[in-house]
């Protein structure tokens, strides 16, 4: 039972345009959401996060939107740059665990930015 | 200076063998994690330690045993390796383990069981 899903395994976008990556979740207990970026042969690196009390969080070219009623979040990258080509993972966690953060990851979307 | 390091990077071994993967973090974090990324690319939490205490222990075969000799190290020992254990294993660490802490990942160890 996959609680976090990224239904698009890949996405191709032209340089300078907007990239939109989507993520759906099923567990209503999730209250904190994150996006990680992963280059080949490296570990995932944190990109941006959002708490369930917000519906938008922006950091430079990256914006995450959260629609709690639809259990959906999206990551917008604008303008897209060649260095953004990577696999993007959506992740979620719920409160209640002391001492550790239990992240549930989606399966990732491979983003390719074309020059 | 690598923040979270794992050794080895690649591990090829025969079924039935016992192997260990080591993880070290130099960030001064209190919490460390092991994740498994399977062939379908899902990253799944296996274990987490906070100050050498086991906090998360997911449904993992007991052939997998984590060991934390100190806060900076979390090793993963796997007994009687099986074909299905082939995966990429990632170690991660975070400052205190609260839900808003950022987890920092190592580069991964690709384990291939023949």
mmCIF file of C-alpha atoms in Angstrom:
data_model
loop_
_atom_site.group_PDB
_atom_site.id
_atom_site.type_symbol
_atom_site.label_atom_id
_atom_site.label_comp_id
_atom_site.label_asym_id
_atom_site.label_seq_id
_atom_site.Cartn_x
_atom_site.Cartn_y
_atom_site.Cartn_z
ATOM 1 C CA UNK A 1 0.000 0.000 0.000
ATOM 2 C CA UNK A 2 1.856 3.040 -1.285
ATOM 3 C CA UNK A 3 0.808 6.087 0.707
ATOM 4 C CA UNK A 4 2.717 8.606 -1.413
ATOM 5 C CA UNK A 5 2.475 8.382 -5.177
ATOM 6 C CA UNK A 6 4.139 10.177 -8.029
ATOM 7 C CA UNK A 7 2.270 9.004 -11.072
ATOM 8 C CA UNK A 8 4.570 10.498 -13.667
ATOM 9 C CA UNK A 9 7.813 8.541 -13.878
ATOM 10 C CA UNK A 10 9.323 11.144 -16.170
ATOM 11 C CA UNK A 11 8.857 14.699 -17.390
ATOM 12 C CA UNK A 12 10.625 16.628 -20.125
ATOM 13 C CA UNK A 13 10.592 20.432 -20.151
ATOM 14 C CA UNK A 14 12.278 23.050 -22.246
ATOM 15 C CA UNK A 15 14.842 25.280 -20.587
ATOM 16 C CA UNK A 16 13.289 28.496 -19.326
ATOM 17 C CA UNK A 17 9.769 27.067 -19.079
ATOM 18 C CA UNK A 18 7.932 25.959 -15.967
ATOM 19 C CA UNK A 19 8.326 22.416 -14.627
ATOM 20 C CA UNK A 20 5.426 21.053 -12.587
ATOM 21 C CA UNK A 21 5.883 17.846 -10.640
ATOM 22 C CA UNK A 22 2.922 16.241 -8.929
ATOM 23 C CA UNK A 23 2.457 14.059 -5.885
ATOM 24 C CA UNK A 24 -0.607 12.465 -4.258
ATOM 25 C CA UNK A 25 -0.941 10.981 -0.801
ATOM 26 C CA UNK A 26 -3.553 8.870 0.906
ATOM 27 C CA UNK A 27 -2.760 9.134 4.611
ATOM 28 C CA UNK A 28 -4.679 12.040 6.156
ATOM 29 C CA UNK A 29 -2.326 11.961 9.172
ATOM 30 C CA UNK A 30 0.515 13.365 7.078
ATOM 31 C CA UNK A 31 1.137 16.965 8.066
ATOM 32 C CA UNK A 32 4.572 17.757 6.704
ATOM 33 C CA UNK A 33 5.662 17.391 3.122
ATOM 34 C CA UNK A 34 9.035 17.617 1.446
ATOM 35 C CA UNK A 35 10.658 17.467 -1.940
ATOM 36 C CA UNK A 36 14.082 15.932 -2.430
ATOM 37 C CA UNK A 37 16.235 16.070 -5.516
ATOM 38 C CA UNK A 38 18.568 13.272 -6.540
ATOM 39 C CA UNK A 39 21.399 13.219 -9.055
ATOM 40 C CA UNK A 40 22.788 9.886 -10.326
ATOM 41 C CA UNK A 41 25.181 8.143 -7.925
ATOM 42 C CA UNK A 42 24.358 10.610 -5.158
ATOM 43 C CA UNK A 43 21.973 10.584 -2.236
ATOM 44 C CA UNK A 44 18.792 12.661 -2.224
ATOM 45 C CA UNK A 45 19.197 16.281 -1.141
ATOM 46 C CA UNK A 46 16.513 18.357 0.499
ATOM 47 C CA UNK A 47 14.890 20.954 -1.728
ATOM 48 C CA UNK A 48 11.824 22.491 -0.097
ATOM 49 C CA UNK A 49 9.138 21.626 2.413
ATOM 50 C CA UNK A 50 5.653 22.679 3.479
ATOM 51 C CA UNK A 51 3.621 22.253 6.621
ATOM 52 C CA UNK A 52 -0.043 21.313 6.415
ATOM 53 C CA UNK A 53 -1.026 24.669 7.937
ATOM 54 C CA UNK A 54 0.120 26.365 4.727
ATOM 55 C CA UNK A 55 -0.905 25.951 1.128
ATOM 56 C CA UNK A 56 2.159 27.457 -0.501
ATOM 57 C CA UNK A 57 5.854 27.791 0.220
ATOM 58 C CA UNK A 58 8.329 29.530 -2.030
ATOM 59 C CA UNK A 59 12.117 29.447 -2.161
ATOM 60 C CA UNK A 60 13.676 31.173 -5.129
ATOM 61 C CA UNK A 61 12.722 29.348 -8.310
ATOM 62 C CA UNK A 62 10.978 26.587 -6.355
ATOM 63 C CA UNK A 63 7.410 26.724 -5.062
ATOM 64 C CA UNK A 64 5.484 23.932 -3.424
ATOM 65 C CA UNK A 65 1.682 23.974 -3.364
ATOM 66 C CA UNK A 66 -0.427 21.865 -1.033
ATOM 67 C CA UNK A 67 -4.093 21.034 -1.580
ATOM 68 C CA UNK A 68 -5.144 19.176 1.561
ATOM 69 C CA UNK A 69 -8.686 18.455 0.444
ATOM 70 C CA UNK A 70 -7.375 16.750 -2.681
ATOM 71 C CA UNK A 71 -4.399 15.227 -0.833
ATOM 72 C CA UNK A 72 -2.198 16.593 -3.552
ATOM 73 C CA UNK A 73 0.981 18.606 -3.684
ATOM 74 C CA UNK A 74 2.998 19.957 -6.543
ATOM 75 C CA UNK A 75 6.438 21.418 -7.074
ATOM 76 C CA UNK A 76 6.845 24.264 -9.534
ATOM 77 C CA UNK A 77 10.248 25.188 -10.888
ATOM 78 C CA UNK A 78 10.435 28.383 -12.861
ATOM 79 C CA UNK A 79 12.394 29.081 -14.908
ATOM 80 C CA UNK A 80 13.721 25.561 -15.428
ATOM 81 C CA UNK A 81 17.465 25.226 -15.903
ATOM 82 C CA UNK A 82 19.593 22.356 -17.245
ATOM 83 C CA UNK A 83 21.007 21.780 -13.746
ATOM 84 C CA UNK A 84 17.491 20.951 -12.565
ATOM 85 C CA UNK A 85 17.627 17.684 -14.497
ATOM 86 C CA UNK A 86 17.406 15.060 -11.763
ATOM 87 C CA UNK A 87 14.982 12.684 -10.071
ATOM 88 C CA UNK A 88 12.580 14.440 -7.719
ATOM 89 C CA UNK A 89 11.096 12.614 -4.747
ATOM 90 C CA UNK A 90 8.058 13.716 -2.833
ATOM 91 C CA UNK A 91 7.983 12.698 0.840
ATOM 92 C CA UNK A 92 5.569 13.034 3.750
ATOM 93 C CA UNK A 93 5.611 12.579 7.492
ATOM 94 C CA UNK A 94 3.172 12.631 10.395
ATOM 95 C CA UNK A 95 3.648 13.931 13.922
ATOM 96 C CA UNK A 96 3.734 11.684 16.922
ATOM 97 C CA UNK A 97 7.146 10.070 16.719
ATOM 98 C CA UNK A 98 9.715 11.231 19.275
ATOM 99 C CA UNK A 99 13.324 11.362 18.252
ATOM 100 C CA UNK A 100 13.010 10.477 14.579
ATOM 101 C CA UNK A 101 11.227 11.647 11.465
ATOM 102 C CA UNK A 102 9.548 8.835 9.579
ATOM 103 C CA UNK A 103 9.470 9.887 5.943
ATOM 104 C CA UNK A 104 7.339 8.076 3.388
ATOM 105 C CA UNK A 105 8.652 8.629 -0.126
ATOM 106 C CA UNK A 106 7.064 8.478 -3.552
ATOM 107 C CA UNK A 107 8.814 6.608 -6.324
ATOM 108 C CA UNK A 108 10.247 9.719 -7.942
ATOM 109 C CA UNK A 109 9.842 11.633 -11.195
ATOM 110 C CA UNK A 110 12.767 12.002 -13.546
ATOM 111 C CA UNK A 111 12.890 15.582 -14.806
ATOM 112 C CA UNK A 112 14.850 16.365 -17.945
ATOM 113 C CA UNK A 113 15.415 19.968 -18.959
ATOM 114 C CA UNK A 114 16.123 20.339 -22.643
ATOM 115 C CA UNK A 115 18.262 23.231 -23.872
ATOM 116 C CA UNK B 1 34.421 17.117 3.811
ATOM 117 C CA UNK B 2 31.650 14.587 3.191
ATOM 118 C CA UNK B 3 28.761 15.103 5.607
ATOM 119 C CA UNK B 4 27.331 11.575 5.445
ATOM 120 C CA UNK B 5 29.583 8.863 4.075
ATOM 121 C CA UNK B 6 28.949 5.205 3.379
ATOM 122 C CA UNK B 7 31.308 2.336 2.683
ATOM 123 C CA UNK B 8 31.465 0.489 0.468
ATOM 124 C CA UNK B 9 29.851 2.234 -2.482
ATOM 125 C CA UNK B 10 29.369 -1.054 -4.333
ATOM 126 C CA UNK B 11 29.029 -4.521 -2.870
ATOM 127 C CA UNK B 12 28.686 -7.696 -4.933
ATOM 128 C CA UNK B 13 28.307 -10.940 -3.031
ATOM 129 C CA UNK B 14 26.880 -14.439 -3.173
ATOM 130 C CA UNK B 15 23.625 -15.616 -1.674
ATOM 131 C CA UNK B 16 24.005 -16.831 1.880
ATOM 132 C CA UNK B 17 26.913 -14.554 2.750
ATOM 133 C CA UNK B 18 26.963 -12.039 5.603
ATOM 134 C CA UNK B 19 27.924 -8.454 4.849
ATOM 135 C CA UNK B 20 28.070 -5.057 6.548
ATOM 136 C CA UNK B 21 27.612 -1.514 5.302
ATOM 137 C CA UNK B 22 29.082 1.322 7.320
ATOM 138 C CA UNK B 23 27.779 4.847 7.718
ATOM 139 C CA UNK B 24 29.374 7.851 9.343
ATOM 140 C CA UNK B 25 28.168 11.418 9.706
ATOM 141 C CA UNK B 26 30.287 14.407 10.736
ATOM 142 C CA UNK B 27 27.388 16.820 11.183
ATOM 143 C CA UNK B 28 27.023 16.318 14.917
ATOM 144 C CA UNK B 29 23.484 14.979 14.409
ATOM 145 C CA UNK B 30 21.659 12.898 16.980
ATOM 146 C CA UNK B 31 19.516 10.798 14.638
ATOM 147 C CA UNK B 32 20.542 8.402 11.887
ATOM 148 C CA UNK B 33 18.525 6.324 9.435
ATOM 149 C CA UNK B 34 18.787 3.459 6.991
ATOM 150 C CA UNK B 35 16.679 3.402 3.841
ATOM 151 C CA UNK B 36 16.326 0.805 1.101
ATOM 152 C CA UNK B 37 15.626 1.776 -2.506
ATOM 153 C CA UNK B 38 14.321 -1.258 -4.324
ATOM 154 C CA UNK B 39 14.068 -2.011 -8.022
ATOM 155 C CA UNK B 40 10.825 -0.025 -8.260
ATOM 156 C CA UNK B 41 12.750 3.005 -6.968
ATOM 157 C CA UNK B 42 10.757 3.457 -3.768
ATOM 158 C CA UNK B 43 12.837 4.712 -0.869
ATOM 159 C CA UNK B 44 11.655 2.958 2.272
ATOM 160 C CA UNK B 45 12.709 3.569 5.850
ATOM 161 C CA UNK B 46 14.198 0.561 7.582
ATOM 162 C CA UNK B 47 15.639 1.784 10.879
ATOM 163 C CA UNK B 48 16.331 4.926 12.819
ATOM 164 C CA UNK B 49 18.507 5.549 15.848
ATOM 165 C CA UNK B 50 18.441 8.586 18.099
ATOM 166 C CA UNK B 51 21.428 8.921 20.427
ATOM 167 C CA UNK B 52 22.188 5.234 19.918
ATOM 168 C CA UNK B 53 18.615 4.242 20.805
ATOM 169 C CA UNK B 54 16.479 2.396 18.243
ATOM 170 C CA UNK B 55 13.447 4.559 17.421
ATOM 171 C CA UNK B 56 12.151 3.175 14.128
ATOM 172 C CA UNK B 57 12.199 -0.497 13.265
ATOM 173 C CA UNK B 58 10.050 -1.173 10.232
ATOM 174 C CA UNK B 59 8.930 -4.581 9.072
ATOM 175 C CA UNK B 60 12.359 -5.753 8.055
ATOM 176 C CA UNK B 61 13.591 -9.369 8.163
ATOM 177 C CA UNK B 62 15.595 -10.006 11.298
ATOM 178 C CA UNK B 63 18.528 -10.901 9.068
ATOM 179 C CA UNK B 64 19.040 -7.126 9.021
ATOM 180 C CA UNK B 65 20.590 -5.765 12.184
ATOM 181 C CA UNK B 66 21.595 -2.142 12.666
ATOM 182 C CA UNK B 67 24.323 -1.253 15.128
ATOM 183 C CA UNK B 68 25.133 2.197 16.433
ATOM 184 C CA UNK B 69 28.460 2.222 18.311
ATOM 185 C CA UNK B 70 28.177 5.980 18.800
ATOM 186 C CA UNK B 71 26.072 8.908 17.593
ATOM 187 C CA UNK B 72 28.202 9.430 14.506
ATOM 188 C CA UNK B 73 27.994 5.874 13.207
ATOM 189 C CA UNK B 74 25.181 3.560 12.166
ATOM 190 C CA UNK B 75 26.180 0.304 10.548
ATOM 191 C CA UNK B 76 23.936 -2.208 8.844
ATOM 192 C CA UNK B 77 24.724 -5.895 9.069
ATOM 193 C CA UNK B 78 22.902 -8.361 6.834
ATOM 194 C CA UNK B 79 23.008 -12.107 7.471
ATOM 195 C CA UNK B 80 22.290 -14.891 4.993
ATOM 196 C CA UNK B 81 21.900 -12.580 2.021
ATOM 197 C CA UNK B 82 19.093 -13.306 -0.431
ATOM 198 C CA UNK B 83 18.520 -12.253 -4.033
ATOM 199 C CA UNK B 84 15.747 -9.894 -2.913
ATOM 200 C CA UNK B 85 18.200 -7.947 -0.782
ATOM 201 C CA UNK B 86 19.714 -6.490 -3.937
ATOM 202 C CA UNK B 87 19.020 -2.770 -3.741
ATOM 203 C CA UNK B 88 20.598 0.582 -3.036
ATOM 204 C CA UNK B 89 20.895 1.295 0.677
ATOM 205 C CA UNK B 90 21.025 4.888 1.852
ATOM 206 C CA UNK B 91 22.104 6.166 5.204
ATOM 207 C CA UNK B 92 20.836 9.540 6.426
ATOM 208 C CA UNK B 93 21.114 11.734 9.473
ATOM 209 C CA UNK B 94 19.158 14.604 10.980
ATOM 210 C CA UNK B 95 19.774 17.034 13.795
ATOM 211 C CA UNK B 96 17.249 15.921 16.369
ATOM 212 C CA UNK B 97 14.637 13.782 14.706
ATOM 213 C CA UNK B 98 11.737 16.224 14.861
ATOM 214 C CA UNK B 99 9.377 16.257 11.920
ATOM 215 C CA UNK B 100 10.783 19.494 10.486
ATOM 216 C CA UNK B 101 14.436 18.458 10.654
ATOM 217 C CA UNK B 102 16.168 18.022 7.341
ATOM 218 C CA UNK B 103 17.553 14.599 6.636
ATOM 219 C CA UNK B 104 20.955 14.511 4.961
ATOM 220 C CA UNK B 105 21.640 11.448 2.861
ATOM 221 C CA UNK B 106 24.785 9.557 2.060
ATOM 222 C CA UNK B 107 25.652 8.600 -1.532
ATOM 223 C CA UNK B 108 24.220 5.103 -1.222
ATOM 224 C CA UNK B 109 25.607 1.566 -1.330
ATOM 225 C CA UNK B 110 24.548 -0.585 -4.247
ATOM 226 C CA UNK B 111 24.269 -4.163 -3.047
ATOM 227 C CA UNK B 112 24.064 -6.931 -5.635
ATOM 228 C CA UNK B 113 23.392 -10.463 -4.465
ATOM 229 C CA UNK B 114 24.194 -13.169 -7.017
#
